[in-house]
Amino acid sequence: MVQYDFLDASFGALADPTRRGILERLGSGPATVSELAERFEMTLTGIKKHVQLLEAAGMVVTEKRGRVRYCRLAENVFDREVAWMQGYRRMVEARLDRLGEFLGRTEQER
């Protein structure tokens, strides 16, 4: 059986609106955990848990400098997920092409 643990982690992380908001915010540049907490009106502990989950999913990278933890989007975030989705897209498109061919043949037979 093919393992898709990365998809479980990615889609699990994306299931929460706060985590999606964090990714959106980090899309415009790095931020500290404190800055994220202010924006989402959460405690530092609460936002840290969200950031840790995003980091475990490979979507966010954090770096501690002194007492401050900086967050940024990971390199090539979503590349694996997009590649997985494109594989399914190709499969569905191929099936639709075959359906179109079948419908074309049956229309000619009538």
Tab-separated table of N, CA and C in Angstrom:
chain	number	residue	atom	x	y	z
A	1	MET	N	0.838	-1.185	0.000
A	1	MET	CA	0.000	0.000	0.000
A	1	MET	C	0.884	1.251	0.000
A	2	VAL	N	0.519	2.226	-0.793
A	2	VAL	CA	1.281	3.467	-0.885
A	2	VAL	C	1.020	4.304	0.361
A	3	GLN	N	2.082	4.870	0.906
A	3	GLN	CA	1.952	5.691	2.107
A	3	GLN	C	1.823	7.167	1.724
A	4	TYR	N	0.841	7.811	2.295
A	4	TYR	CA	0.611	9.229	2.059
A	4	TYR	C	0.585	9.986	3.384
A	5	ASP	N	1.503	9.655	4.276
A	5	ASP	CA	1.532	10.317	5.578
A	5	ASP	C	1.658	11.831	5.440
A	6	PHE	N	2.420	12.277	4.429
A	6	PHE	CA	2.590	13.718	4.252
A	6	PHE	C	1.259	14.382	3.917
A	7	LEU	N	0.376	13.677	3.199
A	7	LEU	CA	-0.934	14.242	2.888
A	7	LEU	C	-1.804	14.335	4.130
A	8	ASP	N	-1.728	13.322	4.980
A	8	ASP	CA	-2.489	13.361	6.227
A	8	ASP	C	-2.068	14.568	7.058
A	9	ALA	N	-0.759	14.770	7.162
A	9	ALA	CA	-0.250	15.901	7.942
A	9	ALA	C	-0.634	17.230	7.295
A	10	SER	N	-0.479	17.319	5.984
A	10	SER	CA	-0.770	18.572	5.272
A	10	SER	C	-2.243	18.942	5.347
A	11	PHE	N	-3.106	18.007	4.978
A	11	PHE	CA	-4.529	18.319	4.962
A	11	PHE	C	-5.080	18.471	6.374
A	12	GLY	N	-4.489	17.750	7.328
A	12	GLY	CA	-4.875	17.945	8.726
A	12	GLY	C	-4.530	19.346	9.188
A	13	ALA	N	-3.351	19.823	8.794
A	13	ALA	CA	-2.933	21.176	9.160
A	13	ALA	C	-3.831	22.217	8.498
A	14	LEU	N	-4.201	21.968	7.261
A	14	LEU	CA	-5.036	22.921	6.520
A	14	LEU	C	-6.501	22.908	6.956
A	15	ALA	N	-6.880	21.923	7.743
A	15	ALA	CA	-8.275	21.801	8.168
A	15	ALA	C	-8.686	22.898	9.149
A	16	ASP	N	-7.728	23.560	9.744
A	16	ASP	CA	-8.036	24.571	10.753
A	16	ASP	C	-7.909	25.977	10.164
A	17	PRO	N	-8.919	26.829	10.349
A	17	PRO	CA	-8.869	28.179	9.773
A	17	PRO	C	-7.745	29.038	10.343
A	18	THR	N	-7.376	28.844	11.592
A	18	THR	CA	-6.273	29.622	12.162
A	18	THR	C	-4.967	29.264	11.470
A	19	ARG	N	-4.744	27.972	11.246
A	19	ARG	CA	-3.511	27.561	10.579
A	19	ARG	C	-3.475	28.043	9.133
A	20	ARG	N	-4.623	28.025	8.461
A	20	ARG	CA	-4.657	28.578	7.098
A	20	ARG	C	-4.340	30.068	7.131
A	21	GLY	N	-4.843	30.755	8.144
A	21	GLY	CA	-4.555	32.181	8.291
A	21	GLY	C	-3.084	32.444	8.558
A	22	ILE	N	-2.468	31.596	9.345
A	22	ILE	CA	-1.025	31.733	9.625
A	22	ILE	C	-0.246	31.575	8.323
A	23	LEU	N	-0.593	30.569	7.527
A	23	LEU	CA	0.100	30.374	6.248
A	23	LEU	C	-0.095	31.575	5.336
A	24	GLU	N	-1.307	32.100	5.318
A	24	GLU	CA	-1.584	33.274	4.489
A	24	GLU	C	-0.736	34.463	4.948
A	25	ARG	N	-0.685	34.667	6.253
A	25	ARG	CA	0.115	35.778	6.803
A	25	ARG	C	1.585	35.594	6.459
A	26	LEU	N	2.106	34.368	6.625
A	26	LEU	CA	3.522	34.119	6.344
A	26	LEU	C	3.830	34.199	4.853
A	27	GLY	N	2.805	34.123	4.024
A	27	GLY	CA	2.997	34.303	2.590
A	27	GLY	C	3.475	35.696	2.239
A	28	SER	N	3.218	36.646	3.114
A	28	SER	CA	3.680	38.016	2.859
A	28	SER	C	5.008	38.311	3.551
A	29	GLY	N	5.561	37.322	4.253
A	29	GLY	CA	6.873	37.506	4.874
A	29	GLY	C	6.929	36.882	6.259
A	30	PRO	N	8.136	36.714	6.770
A	30	PRO	CA	8.311	36.109	8.090
A	30	PRO	C	7.643	36.926	9.191
A	31	ALA	N	7.357	36.250	10.296
A	31	ALA	CA	6.745	36.910	11.452
A	31	ALA	C	7.205	36.182	12.709
A	32	THR	N	7.196	36.895	13.797
A	32	THR	CA	7.497	36.258	15.075
A	32	THR	C	6.230	35.586	15.600
A	33	VAL	N	6.423	34.666	16.526
A	33	VAL	CA	5.277	34.018	17.154
A	33	VAL	C	4.413	35.067	17.842
A	34	SER	N	5.043	36.056	18.457
A	34	SER	CA	4.282	37.125	19.134
A	34	SER	C	3.437	37.910	18.146
A	35	GLU	N	3.983	38.212	16.985
A	35	GLU	CA	3.219	38.941	15.966
A	35	GLU	C	2.023	38.117	15.494
A	36	LEU	N	2.235	36.828	15.328
A	36	LEU	CA	1.127	35.956	14.923
A	36	LEU	C	0.060	35.894	16.002
A	37	ALA	N	0.497	35.810	17.250
A	37	ALA	CA	-0.448	35.737	18.368
A	37	ALA	C	-1.307	37.000	18.431
A	38	GLU	N	-0.692	38.152	18.206
A	38	GLU	CA	-1.447	39.416	18.212
A	38	GLU	C	-2.486	39.434	17.097
A	39	ARG	N	-2.067	39.030	15.926
A	39	ARG	CA	-2.972	39.077	14.769
A	39	ARG	C	-4.183	38.171	14.970
A	40	PHE	N	-3.963	37.014	15.562
A	40	PHE	CA	-5.049	36.050	15.720
A	40	PHE	C	-5.686	36.099	17.103
A	41	GLU	N	-5.275	37.080	17.886
A	41	GLU	CA	-5.823	37.270	19.221
A	41	GLU	C	-5.820	35.970	20.014
A	42	MET	N	-4.643	35.355	20.065
A	42	MET	CA	-4.462	34.101	20.791
A	42	MET	C	-3.323	34.265	21.783
A	43	THR	N	-3.285	33.346	22.723
A	43	THR	CA	-2.149	33.326	23.648
A	43	THR	C	-0.925	32.812	22.900
A	44	LEU	N	0.249	33.097	23.446
A	44	LEU	CA	1.470	32.577	22.839
A	44	LEU	C	1.454	31.057	22.801
A	45	THR	N	0.973	30.446	23.879
A	45	THR	CA	0.910	28.984	23.932
A	45	THR	C	0.003	28.441	22.836
A	46	GLY	N	-1.137	29.063	22.628
A	46	GLY	CA	-2.074	28.618	21.599
A	46	GLY	C	-1.490	28.723	20.208
A	47	ILE	N	-0.861	29.851	19.907
A	47	ILE	CA	-0.307	30.036	18.562
A	47	ILE	C	0.891	29.131	18.355
A	48	LYS	N	1.676	28.886	19.413
A	48	LYS	CA	2.834	27.980	19.304
A	48	LYS	C	2.379	26.576	18.906
A	49	LYS	N	1.260	26.132	19.448
A	49	LYS	CA	0.756	24.799	19.100
A	49	LYS	C	0.393	24.731	17.623
A	50	HIS	N	-0.235	25.779	17.114
A	50	HIS	CA	-0.567	25.817	15.687
A	50	HIS	C	0.699	25.824	14.837
A	51	VAL	N	1.664	26.632	15.229
A	51	VAL	CA	2.919	26.730	14.479
A	51	VAL	C	3.655	25.393	14.511
A	52	GLN	N	3.665	24.719	15.650
A	52	GLN	CA	4.333	23.417	15.752
A	52	GLN	C	3.699	22.393	14.812
A	53	LEU	N	2.383	22.413	14.713
A	53	LEU	CA	1.699	21.483	13.817
A	53	LEU	C	2.053	21.790	12.359
A	54	LEU	N	2.083	23.072	12.012
A	54	LEU	CA	2.464	23.468	10.652
A	54	LEU	C	3.915	23.089	10.366
A	55	GLU	N	4.758	23.212	11.373
A	55	GLU	CA	6.165	22.846	11.218
A	55	GLU	C	6.298	21.332	11.035
A	56	ALA	N	5.549	20.560	11.800
A	56	ALA	CA	5.579	19.097	11.674
A	56	ALA	C	5.091	18.648	10.295
A	57	ALA	N	4.182	19.411	9.711
A	57	ALA	CA	3.663	19.102	8.375
A	57	ALA	C	4.617	19.573	7.273
A	58	GLY	N	5.696	20.244	7.643
A	58	GLY	CA	6.671	20.707	6.665
A	58	GLY	C	6.286	21.976	5.943
A	59	MET	N	5.339	22.715	6.501
A	59	MET	CA	4.859	23.926	5.842
A	59	MET	C	5.510	25.195	6.368
A	60	VAL	N	5.978	25.144	7.601
A	60	VAL	CA	6.563	26.319	8.253
A	60	VAL	C	7.920	25.928	8.834
A	61	VAL	N	8.837	26.865	8.782
A	61	VAL	CA	10.150	26.698	9.398
A	61	VAL	C	10.284	27.772	10.471
A	62	THR	N	10.779	27.374	11.638
A	62	THR	CA	10.992	28.358	12.699
A	62	THR	C	12.470	28.402	13.053
A	63	GLU	N	12.866	29.551	13.547
A	63	GLU	CA	14.248	29.756	13.966
A	63	GLU	C	14.231	30.630	15.209
A	64	LYS	N	14.927	30.183	16.226
A	64	LYS	CA	14.971	30.950	17.457
A	64	LYS	C	16.240	31.787	17.469
A	65	ARG	N	16.046	33.092	17.668
A	65	ARG	CA	17.170	34.038	17.798
A	65	ARG	C	17.000	34.739	19.126
A	66	GLY	N	17.849	34.384	20.063
A	66	GLY	CA	17.701	34.925	21.414
A	66	GLY	C	16.427	34.382	22.028
A	67	ARG	N	15.569	35.281	22.457
A	67	ARG	CA	14.300	34.858	23.045
A	67	ARG	C	13.143	34.916	22.055
A	68	VAL	N	13.447	35.242	20.823
A	68	VAL	CA	12.388	35.435	19.821
A	68	VAL	C	12.411	34.287	18.807
A	69	ARG	N	11.242	33.723	18.537
A	69	ARG	CA	11.111	32.664	17.533
A	69	ARG	C	10.481	33.256	16.279
A	70	TYR	N	11.202	33.142	15.166
A	70	TYR	CA	10.749	33.646	13.876
A	70	TYR	C	10.173	32.500	13.052
A	71	CYS	N	9.105	32.784	12.330
A	71	CYS	CA	8.425	31.788	11.495
A	71	CYS	C	8.431	32.265	10.054
A	72	ARG	N	8.583	31.319	9.147
A	72	ARG	CA	8.479	31.622	7.712
A	72	ARG	C	7.954	30.388	7.003
A	73	LEU	N	7.447	30.596	5.786
A	73	LEU	CA	6.991	29.463	4.987
A	73	LEU	C	8.189	28.607	4.612
A	74	ALA	N	7.992	27.311	4.565
A	74	ALA	CA	9.039	26.392	4.133
A	74	ALA	C	9.259	26.547	2.631
A	75	GLU	N	10.447	26.200	2.194
A	75	GLU	CA	10.742	26.216	0.760
A	75	GLU	C	9.842	25.197	0.060
A	76	ASN	N	9.378	25.545	-1.104
A	76	ASN	CA	8.572	24.646	-1.938
A	76	ASN	C	7.362	24.080	-1.195
A	77	VAL	N	6.769	24.909	-0.337
A	77	VAL	CA	5.590	24.459	0.401
A	77	VAL	C	4.516	24.061	-0.601
A	78	PHE	N	3.878	22.947	-0.392
A	78	PHE	CA	2.794	22.391	-1.208
A	78	PHE	C	3.246	21.711	-2.497
A	79	ASP	N	4.534	21.627	-2.788
A	79	ASP	CA	4.967	20.964	-4.027
A	79	ASP	C	4.511	19.505	-4.073
A	80	ARG	N	4.693	18.775	-2.970
A	80	ARG	CA	4.298	17.359	-2.953
A	80	ARG	C	2.784	17.210	-3.073
A	81	GLU	N	2.061	18.080	-2.395
A	81	GLU	CA	0.594	18.013	-2.428
A	81	GLU	C	0.077	18.326	-3.828
A	82	VAL	N	0.640	19.339	-4.462
A	82	VAL	CA	0.215	19.710	-5.814
A	82	VAL	C	0.542	18.576	-6.788
A	83	ALA	N	1.710	17.962	-6.651
A	83	ALA	CA	2.077	16.846	-7.528
A	83	ALA	C	1.096	15.688	-7.369
A	84	TRP	N	0.684	15.416	-6.133
A	84	TRP	CA	-0.285	14.355	-5.880
A	84	TRP	C	-1.622	14.684	-6.544
A	85	MET	N	-2.072	15.932	-6.395
A	85	MET	CA	-3.345	16.343	-6.990
A	85	MET	C	-3.280	16.315	-8.513
A	86	GLN	N	-2.139	16.702	-9.088
A	86	GLN	CA	-2.016	16.698	-10.544
A	86	GLN	C	-2.100	15.276	-11.099
A	87	GLY	N	-1.586	14.304	-10.341
A	87	GLY	CA	-1.709	12.908	-10.758
A	87	GLY	C	-3.174	12.503	-10.862
A	88	TYR	N	-3.965	12.895	-9.890
A	88	TYR	CA	-5.399	12.602	-9.941
A	88	TYR	C	-6.091	13.376	-11.051
A	89	ARG	N	-5.650	14.580	-11.286
A	89	ARG	CA	-6.255	15.375	-12.362
A	89	ARG	C	-6.028	14.704	-13.708
A	90	ARG	N	-4.797	14.221	-13.932
A	90	ARG	CA	-4.506	13.533	-15.193
A	90	ARG	C	-5.380	12.287	-15.341
A	91	MET	N	-5.554	11.554	-14.246
A	91	MET	CA	-6.383	10.356	-14.287
A	91	MET	C	-7.835	10.699	-14.644
A	92	VAL	N	-8.391	11.723	-14.013
A	92	VAL	CA	-9.778	12.118	-14.279
A	92	VAL	C	-9.915	12.625	-15.710
A	93	GLU	N	-8.951	13.412	-16.169
A	93	GLU	CA	-9.013	13.919	-17.542
A	93	GLU	C	-8.950	12.783	-18.552
A	94	ALA	N	-8.126	11.770	-18.282
A	94	ALA	CA	-8.042	10.618	-19.186
A	94	ALA	C	-9.374	9.874	-19.219
A	95	ARG	N	-10.009	9.723	-18.076
A	95	ARG	CA	-11.317	9.058	-18.031
A	95	ARG	C	-12.371	9.863	-18.793
A	96	LEU	N	-12.337	11.179	-18.632
A	96	LEU	CA	-13.298	12.020	-19.356
A	96	LEU	C	-13.054	11.955	-20.862
A	97	ASP	N	-11.787	11.883	-21.264
A	97	ASP	CA	-11.477	11.745	-22.688
A	97	ASP	C	-12.050	10.441	-23.235
A	98	ARG	N	-11.873	9.342	-22.483
A	98	ARG	CA	-12.414	8.049	-22.919
A	98	ARG	C	-13.942	8.087	-22.974
A	99	LEU	N	-14.561	8.755	-22.004
A	99	LEU	CA	-16.019	8.890	-22.011
A	99	LEU	C	-16.466	9.668	-23.242
A	100	GLY	N	-15.753	10.746	-23.566
A	100	GLY	CA	-16.082	11.533	-24.756
A	100	GLY	C	-15.965	10.706	-26.023
A	101	GLU	N	-14.917	9.887	-26.108
A	101	GLU	CA	-14.746	9.017	-27.273
A	101	GLU	C	-15.885	8.011	-27.358
A	102	PHE	N	-16.246	7.420	-26.230
A	102	PHE	CA	-17.342	6.456	-26.195
A	102	PHE	C	-18.652	7.106	-26.637
A	103	LEU	N	-18.940	8.277	-26.100
A	103	LEU	CA	-20.173	8.971	-26.468
A	103	LEU	C	-20.179	9.329	-27.941
A	104	GLY	N	-19.021	9.684	-28.465
A	104	GLY	CA	-18.920	9.984	-29.891
A	104	GLY	C	-19.209	8.761	-30.746
A	105	ARG	N	-18.675	7.600	-30.340
A	105	ARG	CA	-18.923	6.357	-31.091
A	105	ARG	C	-20.386	5.950	-31.008
A	106	THR	N	-20.971	6.034	-29.829
A	106	THR	CA	-22.376	5.600	-29.672
A	106	THR	C	-23.310	6.559	-30.404
A	107	GLU	N	-22.967	7.823	-30.482
A	107	GLU	CA	-23.793	8.794	-31.207
A	107	GLU	C	-23.787	8.470	-32.704
A	108	GLN	N	-22.641	8.062	-33.208
A	108	GLN	CA	-22.525	7.716	-34.626
A	108	GLN	C	-23.305	6.437	-34.935
A	109	GLU	N	-23.401	5.522	-33.973
A	109	GLU	CA	-24.106	4.256	-34.185
A	109	GLU	C	-25.607	4.453	-34.218
A	110	ARG	N	-26.114	5.523	-33.642
A	110	ARG	CA	-27.559	5.755	-33.621
A	110	ARG	C	-28.001	6.287	-34.901
